[in-house]
């Protein structure tokens, strides 16, 4: 493993808001590479889920990429991924019925595709029936493709484990891969291969 | 053109099938840092998707150029038009007999494989596009040496051979009776022979084209099954960047590679354009059934499915 660990404290919604602002303050792009609509920014005083450190690491790197670029890429990609974790699964007021803005950082077309699997790509299936979420693990490993000395594409291998309380009480795990490329200097999720499991 | 996002006919030299190339530099080392799940699973579902054109058409050319020769100015021995529907995961392959006697834009009528020699990937792309009624979005060209190495790089493939046939170049210790009918495991060298031999096949050039499709399907199965391995796609795309001239950006190659990897091996169809052999002057050629080819093209243009050959 040639990576490093980047622990970050996710500070409830305040941290989410910062991440969302970062992720969504994007330059205008064209066609399907445009970002998905910005999600509603939650209030900072509420804590709908227990915090847990996000662990992000460099995974496999294809091509020459300086260590500084690798670290920067991991940070940027992790921010995009974590914004989705929050918007789709563990953020928002509970019980939660609306997941219309669950795909920050996705291209418009990728968001449309993800929207066809709302029960998997979000917590839309259980959101109205849960009152509390405790996040147990957030993990992102980032494989990178170097092009012209910078990261041109990345695969985020993700894992998000959380437990719920309420009418639906249980342990859940979201895992798989997100595919990202740079669009206008910012990372965009262009594809996904994700599982959601309930134990 | 088939329409959609960035559907220009980008025809620099590219590989026979991107999926093949994806494995060139792959070192398939499982990443131990991803911890196994420590819970009992009672329900598992998955979602897949890729932001790409709904249907992508790739013309794969196996050039007969030898090592050191220009791939783009040789003749095409293998000609396969591959369609991928990124929404459904379906894919289809239309094989074109290399001796098909067809109009070549600006060059009169000739064997279809001569279009590569006359005008490189652009011209053979237009020629096949006119024949089938689908202009390819991408044209990939590789030599047979590259094919050999790429199959070895993925650890060989399995195909289900329709015919038993032999060739003097096959290693007798591995294939004492040639290729048997049924499932056959092929290393790079054997795969190279499998896709080139035609004289010992009952239907000659047509059966060879079918064997090429079997090999592509075998390769795709390997790619599909390996795509989840850490860094696999990235290494494959890097190999494309290093070993081929291409005008696609690394990010676009990555996008295309992910689209290829998401094709469902259970949703593949493959047909070879029929025809009759004959003479055009002194040349032995195939008079292809262009009407059938265009019917398939019309059916598969958006769906990437041919329901019946």
Short mmCIF file of N, CA, C and O in Angstrom, two decimals, chain A residues 2-90:
data_model
loop_
_atom_site.label_atom_id
_atom_site.label_comp_id
_atom_site.label_asym_id
_atom_site.label_seq_id
_atom_site.Cartn_x
_atom_site.Cartn_y
_atom_site.Cartn_z
N UNK A 2 0.65 2.10 -0.89
CA UNK A 2 1.47 3.29 -0.97
C UNK A 2 0.71 4.52 -0.50
O UNK A 2 1.07 5.63 -0.79
N UNK A 3 -0.32 4.29 0.22
CA UNK A 3 -1.15 5.43 0.58
C UNK A 3 -0.86 5.94 1.97
O UNK A 3 0.10 5.60 2.63
N UNK A 4 -1.75 6.76 2.40
CA UNK A 4 -1.64 7.31 3.74
C UNK A 4 -3.04 7.37 4.30
O UNK A 4 -4.03 7.26 3.60
N UNK A 5 -3.10 7.58 5.55
CA UNK A 5 -4.40 7.70 6.19
C UNK A 5 -4.68 9.16 6.47
O UNK A 5 -3.83 9.88 6.96
N UNK A 6 -5.85 9.58 6.11
CA UNK A 6 -6.23 10.97 6.35
C UNK A 6 -7.47 10.98 7.20
O UNK A 6 -8.59 11.05 6.70
N UNK A 7 -7.30 10.90 8.51
CA UNK A 7 -8.49 10.93 9.35
C UNK A 7 -9.06 12.33 9.40
O UNK A 7 -8.32 13.31 9.48
N UNK A 8 -10.34 12.42 9.34
CA UNK A 8 -10.98 13.72 9.42
C UNK A 8 -12.20 13.58 10.30
O UNK A 8 -12.95 12.63 10.21
N UNK A 9 -12.40 14.55 11.11
CA UNK A 9 -13.58 14.53 11.97
C UNK A 9 -14.73 15.14 11.18
O UNK A 9 -14.66 16.25 10.70
N UNK A 10 -15.76 14.36 11.05
CA UNK A 10 -16.95 14.89 10.40
C UNK A 10 -17.82 15.50 11.46
O UNK A 10 -18.27 14.83 12.38
N UNK A 11 -18.01 16.77 11.38
CA UNK A 11 -18.68 17.49 12.44
C UNK A 11 -20.13 17.74 12.09
O UNK A 11 -20.56 18.86 11.88
N UNK A 12 -20.87 16.69 12.05
CA UNK A 12 -22.29 16.84 11.84
C UNK A 12 -22.58 17.68 10.62
O UNK A 12 -21.87 17.65 9.64
N UNK A 13 -23.57 18.50 10.73
CA UNK A 13 -24.01 19.23 9.56
C UNK A 13 -23.12 20.40 9.20
O UNK A 13 -23.06 20.83 8.07
N UNK A 14 -22.45 20.96 10.20
CA UNK A 14 -21.56 22.06 9.89
C UNK A 14 -20.46 21.57 8.95
O UNK A 14 -20.13 22.22 7.96
N UNK A 15 -19.91 20.40 9.27
CA UNK A 15 -18.89 19.83 8.40
C UNK A 15 -19.46 19.50 7.04
O UNK A 15 -18.84 19.73 6.01
N UNK A 16 -20.66 18.98 7.04
CA UNK A 16 -21.31 18.65 5.79
C UNK A 16 -21.50 19.90 4.95
O UNK A 16 -21.23 19.90 3.75
N UNK A 17 -21.96 20.93 5.59
CA UNK A 17 -22.21 22.15 4.83
C UNK A 17 -20.94 22.65 4.16
O UNK A 17 -20.95 23.03 2.98
N UNK A 18 -19.85 22.61 4.92
CA UNK A 18 -18.59 23.05 4.33
C UNK A 18 -18.21 22.18 3.15
O UNK A 18 -17.77 22.67 2.11
N UNK A 19 -18.40 20.89 3.33
CA UNK A 19 -18.06 19.98 2.24
C UNK A 19 -18.94 20.22 1.03
O UNK A 19 -18.48 20.23 -0.11
N UNK A 20 -20.21 20.45 1.30
CA UNK A 20 -21.12 20.67 0.19
C UNK A 20 -20.79 21.95 -0.55
O UNK A 20 -20.84 22.00 -1.78
N UNK A 21 -20.45 22.97 0.21
CA UNK A 21 -20.08 24.22 -0.44
C UNK A 21 -18.87 24.02 -1.33
O UNK A 21 -18.81 24.47 -2.47
N UNK A 22 -17.91 23.26 -0.77
CA UNK A 22 -16.71 23.01 -1.55
C UNK A 22 -17.04 22.22 -2.81
O UNK A 22 -16.61 22.54 -3.91
N UNK A 23 -17.83 21.21 -2.63
CA UNK A 23 -18.13 20.32 -3.75
C UNK A 23 -19.00 21.01 -4.78
O UNK A 23 -18.84 20.82 -5.98
N UNK A 24 -19.88 21.84 -4.30
CA UNK A 24 -20.89 22.36 -5.22
C UNK A 24 -20.62 23.76 -5.73
O UNK A 24 -21.37 24.27 -6.54
N UNK A 25 -19.54 24.36 -5.27
CA UNK A 25 -19.20 25.67 -5.82
C UNK A 25 -18.41 25.46 -7.09
O UNK A 25 -17.23 25.71 -7.17
N UNK A 26 -19.12 24.97 -8.08
CA UNK A 26 -18.46 24.48 -9.27
C UNK A 26 -18.65 25.43 -10.43
O UNK A 26 -19.66 26.11 -10.54
N UNK A 27 -17.66 25.41 -11.27
CA UNK A 27 -17.78 26.23 -12.47
C UNK A 27 -18.85 25.64 -13.37
O UNK A 27 -19.14 24.46 -13.34
N UNK A 28 -19.44 26.49 -14.17
CA UNK A 28 -20.50 26.03 -15.06
C UNK A 28 -19.90 25.13 -16.11
O UNK A 28 -18.85 25.41 -16.67
N UNK A 29 -20.56 24.03 -16.33
CA UNK A 29 -20.08 23.09 -17.33
C UNK A 29 -21.21 22.87 -18.33
O UNK A 29 -22.31 23.37 -18.16
N UNK A 30 -20.92 22.11 -19.33
CA UNK A 30 -21.91 21.89 -20.36
C UNK A 30 -22.46 20.49 -20.29
O UNK A 30 -21.87 19.60 -19.72
N UNK A 31 -23.58 20.31 -20.89
CA UNK A 31 -24.23 19.02 -21.12
C UNK A 31 -24.29 18.19 -19.85
O UNK A 31 -24.53 18.68 -18.76
N UNK A 32 -24.02 16.89 -20.01
CA UNK A 32 -24.24 15.96 -18.91
C UNK A 32 -23.14 16.02 -17.88
O UNK A 32 -23.21 15.33 -16.88
N UNK A 33 -22.10 16.75 -18.11
CA UNK A 33 -21.08 16.87 -17.10
C UNK A 33 -21.38 17.98 -16.11
O UNK A 33 -20.59 18.26 -15.22
N UNK A 34 -22.49 18.63 -16.27
CA UNK A 34 -22.86 19.65 -15.31
C UNK A 34 -23.18 18.99 -13.98
O UNK A 34 -23.63 17.86 -13.92
N UNK A 35 -22.95 19.71 -12.89
CA UNK A 35 -23.23 19.11 -11.60
C UNK A 35 -24.72 18.93 -11.38
O UNK A 35 -25.54 19.64 -11.96
N UNK A 36 -25.03 17.97 -10.53
CA UNK A 36 -26.42 17.79 -10.14
C UNK A 36 -26.83 18.98 -9.28
O UNK A 36 -26.00 19.70 -8.74
N UNK A 37 -28.12 19.21 -9.12
CA UNK A 37 -28.58 20.36 -8.34
C UNK A 37 -28.02 20.33 -6.92
O UNK A 37 -27.85 19.28 -6.33
N UNK A 38 -27.77 21.52 -6.41
CA UNK A 38 -27.22 21.62 -5.06
C UNK A 38 -28.25 21.19 -4.04
O UNK A 38 -29.40 21.62 -4.08
N UNK A 39 -27.85 20.36 -3.08
CA UNK A 39 -28.81 19.96 -2.06
C UNK A 39 -29.04 21.09 -1.06
O UNK A 39 -28.21 21.98 -0.92
N UNK A 40 -30.12 20.96 -0.37
CA UNK A 40 -30.40 21.94 0.66
C UNK A 40 -29.36 21.83 1.76
O UNK A 40 -29.00 20.74 2.18
N UNK A 41 -28.86 22.97 2.21
CA UNK A 41 -27.86 22.95 3.26
C UNK A 41 -28.53 22.90 4.61
O UNK A 41 -29.31 23.77 4.98
N UNK A 42 -28.22 21.89 5.38
CA UNK A 42 -28.89 21.75 6.67
C UNK A 42 -28.37 22.76 7.67
O UNK A 42 -27.28 23.31 7.53
N UNK A 43 -29.12 22.96 8.72
CA UNK A 43 -28.71 23.88 9.77
C UNK A 43 -27.55 23.31 10.57
O UNK A 43 -27.40 22.11 10.71
N UNK A 44 -26.74 24.20 11.14
CA UNK A 44 -25.53 23.75 11.82
C UNK A 44 -25.79 23.26 13.23
O UNK A 44 -24.98 22.58 13.82
N UNK A 45 -26.94 23.62 13.78
CA UNK A 45 -27.14 23.30 15.19
C UNK A 45 -27.65 21.88 15.39
O UNK A 45 -27.68 21.38 16.51
N UNK A 46 -28.05 21.23 14.34
CA UNK A 46 -28.64 19.91 14.50
C UNK A 46 -27.59 18.83 14.23
O UNK A 46 -26.70 18.99 13.42
N UNK A 47 -27.74 17.75 14.93
CA UNK A 47 -26.82 16.63 14.73
C UNK A 47 -27.63 15.37 14.52
O UNK A 47 -27.94 14.64 15.45
N UNK A 48 -28.02 15.10 13.29
CA UNK A 48 -28.88 13.96 13.02
C UNK A 48 -28.17 12.63 13.14
O UNK A 48 -28.79 11.59 13.25
N UNK A 49 -26.85 12.65 13.11
CA UNK A 49 -26.15 11.38 13.20
C UNK A 49 -24.90 11.56 14.04
O UNK A 49 -24.34 12.63 14.13
N UNK A 50 -24.50 10.46 14.67
CA UNK A 50 -23.25 10.48 15.42
C UNK A 50 -22.09 10.65 14.45
O UNK A 50 -22.10 10.12 13.36
N UNK A 51 -21.11 11.41 14.90
CA UNK A 51 -19.95 11.63 14.05
C UNK A 51 -19.02 10.43 14.09
O UNK A 51 -18.96 9.71 15.08
N UNK A 52 -18.27 10.29 13.03
CA UNK A 52 -17.23 9.27 12.99
C UNK A 52 -16.18 9.78 12.03
O UNK A 52 -16.47 10.55 11.11
N UNK A 53 -14.98 9.38 12.27
CA UNK A 53 -13.90 9.85 11.41
C UNK A 53 -14.00 9.23 10.02
O UNK A 53 -14.26 8.03 9.89
N UNK A 54 -13.78 10.06 9.04
CA UNK A 54 -13.65 9.55 7.68
C UNK A 54 -12.20 9.17 7.47
O UNK A 54 -11.29 9.97 7.71
N UNK A 55 -11.99 7.96 7.05
CA UNK A 55 -10.64 7.50 6.74
C UNK A 55 -10.51 7.46 5.23
O UNK A 55 -11.28 6.79 4.55
N UNK A 56 -9.55 8.19 4.72
CA UNK A 56 -9.33 8.20 3.27
C UNK A 56 -7.87 7.89 3.00
O UNK A 56 -6.98 8.35 3.72
N UNK A 57 -7.65 7.11 1.98
CA UNK A 57 -6.29 6.66 1.67
C UNK A 57 -6.08 6.63 0.17
O UNK A 57 -7.02 6.44 -0.60
N UNK A 58 -4.81 6.75 -0.19
CA UNK A 58 -4.43 6.50 -1.58
C UNK A 58 -4.48 4.99 -1.80
O UNK A 58 -3.98 4.22 -0.99
N UNK A 59 -5.10 4.60 -2.89
CA UNK A 59 -5.12 3.19 -3.25
C UNK A 59 -4.06 2.89 -4.28
O UNK A 59 -2.89 3.24 -4.10
N UNK A 60 -4.44 2.30 -5.37
CA UNK A 60 -3.51 2.00 -6.45
C UNK A 60 -3.36 3.22 -7.35
O UNK A 60 -4.35 3.90 -7.66
N UNK A 61 -2.15 3.47 -7.79
CA UNK A 61 -1.90 4.61 -8.66
C UNK A 61 -1.28 4.11 -9.96
O UNK A 61 -0.24 3.44 -9.94
N UNK A 62 -1.91 4.42 -11.07
CA UNK A 62 -1.39 4.06 -12.39
C UNK A 62 -0.73 5.28 -13.00
O UNK A 62 -1.38 6.29 -13.23
N UNK A 63 0.56 5.19 -13.22
CA UNK A 63 1.30 6.31 -13.79
C UNK A 63 2.02 7.10 -12.72
O UNK A 63 1.85 6.87 -11.52
N UNK A 64 2.83 8.02 -13.19
CA UNK A 64 3.62 8.84 -12.27
C UNK A 64 2.77 9.97 -11.71
O UNK A 64 2.18 10.75 -12.47
N UNK A 65 2.74 10.04 -10.40
CA UNK A 65 1.97 11.09 -9.76
C UNK A 65 2.67 11.47 -8.46
O UNK A 65 2.82 10.63 -7.57
N UNK A 66 3.12 12.70 -8.35
CA UNK A 66 3.83 13.11 -7.14
C UNK A 66 2.97 12.90 -5.90
O UNK A 66 1.74 12.97 -5.95
N UNK A 67 3.68 12.69 -4.79
CA UNK A 67 2.97 12.43 -3.53
C UNK A 67 2.01 13.56 -3.19
O UNK A 67 0.92 13.32 -2.68
N UNK A 68 2.42 14.78 -3.47
CA UNK A 68 1.56 15.92 -3.14
C UNK A 68 0.26 15.85 -3.94
O UNK A 68 -0.82 16.13 -3.42
N UNK A 69 0.38 15.46 -5.20
CA UNK A 69 -0.82 15.33 -6.03
C UNK A 69 -1.71 14.20 -5.52
O UNK A 69 -2.93 14.28 -5.56
N UNK A 70 -1.08 13.15 -5.07
CA UNK A 70 -1.87 12.03 -4.56
C UNK A 70 -2.66 12.45 -3.32
O UNK A 70 -3.85 12.14 -3.21
N UNK A 71 -1.97 13.13 -2.43
CA UNK A 71 -2.66 13.55 -1.21
C UNK A 71 -3.80 14.52 -1.55
O UNK A 71 -4.90 14.43 -0.99
N UNK A 72 -3.52 15.42 -2.45
CA UNK A 72 -4.54 16.40 -2.82
C UNK A 72 -5.75 15.70 -3.46
O UNK A 72 -6.90 16.03 -3.17
N UNK A 73 -5.45 14.74 -4.30
CA UNK A 73 -6.53 14.02 -4.97
C UNK A 73 -7.39 13.26 -3.96
O UNK A 73 -8.62 13.27 -4.04
N UNK A 74 -6.75 12.61 -3.02
CA UNK A 74 -7.51 11.87 -2.01
C UNK A 74 -8.42 12.82 -1.25
O UNK A 74 -9.60 12.53 -1.03
N UNK A 75 -7.89 13.95 -0.87
CA UNK A 75 -8.69 14.91 -0.11
C UNK A 75 -9.89 15.39 -0.94
O UNK A 75 -11.03 15.43 -0.44
N UNK A 76 -9.63 15.72 -2.19
CA UNK A 76 -10.71 16.25 -3.03
C UNK A 76 -11.76 15.18 -3.30
O UNK A 76 -12.97 15.45 -3.24
N UNK A 77 -11.31 13.99 -3.63
CA UNK A 77 -12.26 12.93 -3.93
C UNK A 77 -13.04 12.54 -2.66
O UNK A 77 -14.25 12.32 -2.71
N UNK A 78 -12.34 12.49 -1.55
CA UNK A 78 -13.02 12.14 -0.29
C UNK A 78 -14.10 13.15 0.05
O UNK A 78 -15.17 12.80 0.56
N UNK A 79 -13.84 14.42 -0.23
CA UNK A 79 -14.86 15.44 0.03
C UNK A 79 -16.12 15.18 -0.81
O UNK A 79 -17.25 15.31 -0.33
N UNK A 80 -15.90 14.82 -2.07
CA UNK A 80 -17.04 14.55 -2.94
C UNK A 80 -17.82 13.34 -2.44
O UNK A 80 -19.05 13.35 -2.35
N UNK A 81 -17.09 12.31 -2.10
CA UNK A 81 -17.75 11.09 -1.63
C UNK A 81 -18.51 11.34 -0.33
O UNK A 81 -19.65 10.92 -0.15
N UNK A 82 -17.87 12.06 0.58
CA UNK A 82 -18.50 12.27 1.88
C UNK A 82 -19.75 13.15 1.76
O UNK A 82 -20.72 12.97 2.51
N UNK A 83 -19.71 14.08 0.81
CA UNK A 83 -20.91 14.89 0.58
C UNK A 83 -22.07 14.00 0.16
O UNK A 83 -23.22 14.21 0.57
N UNK A 84 -21.75 13.00 -0.64
CA UNK A 84 -22.81 12.06 -1.04
C UNK A 84 -23.26 11.20 0.14
O UNK A 84 -24.47 10.98 0.32
N UNK A 85 -22.32 10.72 0.93
CA UNK A 85 -22.71 9.94 2.11
C UNK A 85 -23.75 10.73 2.94
O UNK A 85 -24.75 10.18 3.39
N UNK A 86 -23.46 11.99 3.15
CA UNK A 86 -24.33 12.81 3.97
C UNK A 86 -25.68 13.04 3.29
O UNK A 86 -26.74 12.86 3.89
N UNK A 87 -25.61 13.47 2.04
CA UNK A 87 -26.85 13.84 1.35
C UNK A 87 -27.74 12.64 1.07
O UNK A 87 -28.97 12.77 1.01
N UNK A 88 -27.15 11.48 0.92
CA UNK A 88 -27.93 10.31 0.51
C UNK A 88 -28.29 9.39 1.67
O UNK A 88 -29.30 8.69 1.61
N UNK A 89 -27.48 9.37 2.72
CA UNK A 89 -27.68 8.34 3.73
C UNK A 89 -27.82 8.87 5.16
O UNK A 89 -28.77 8.54 5.86
N UNK A 90 -26.85 9.62 5.60
CA UNK A 90 -26.77 9.86 7.04
C UNK A 90 -27.02 11.30 7.44
O UNK A 90 -26.97 11.61 8.62
#
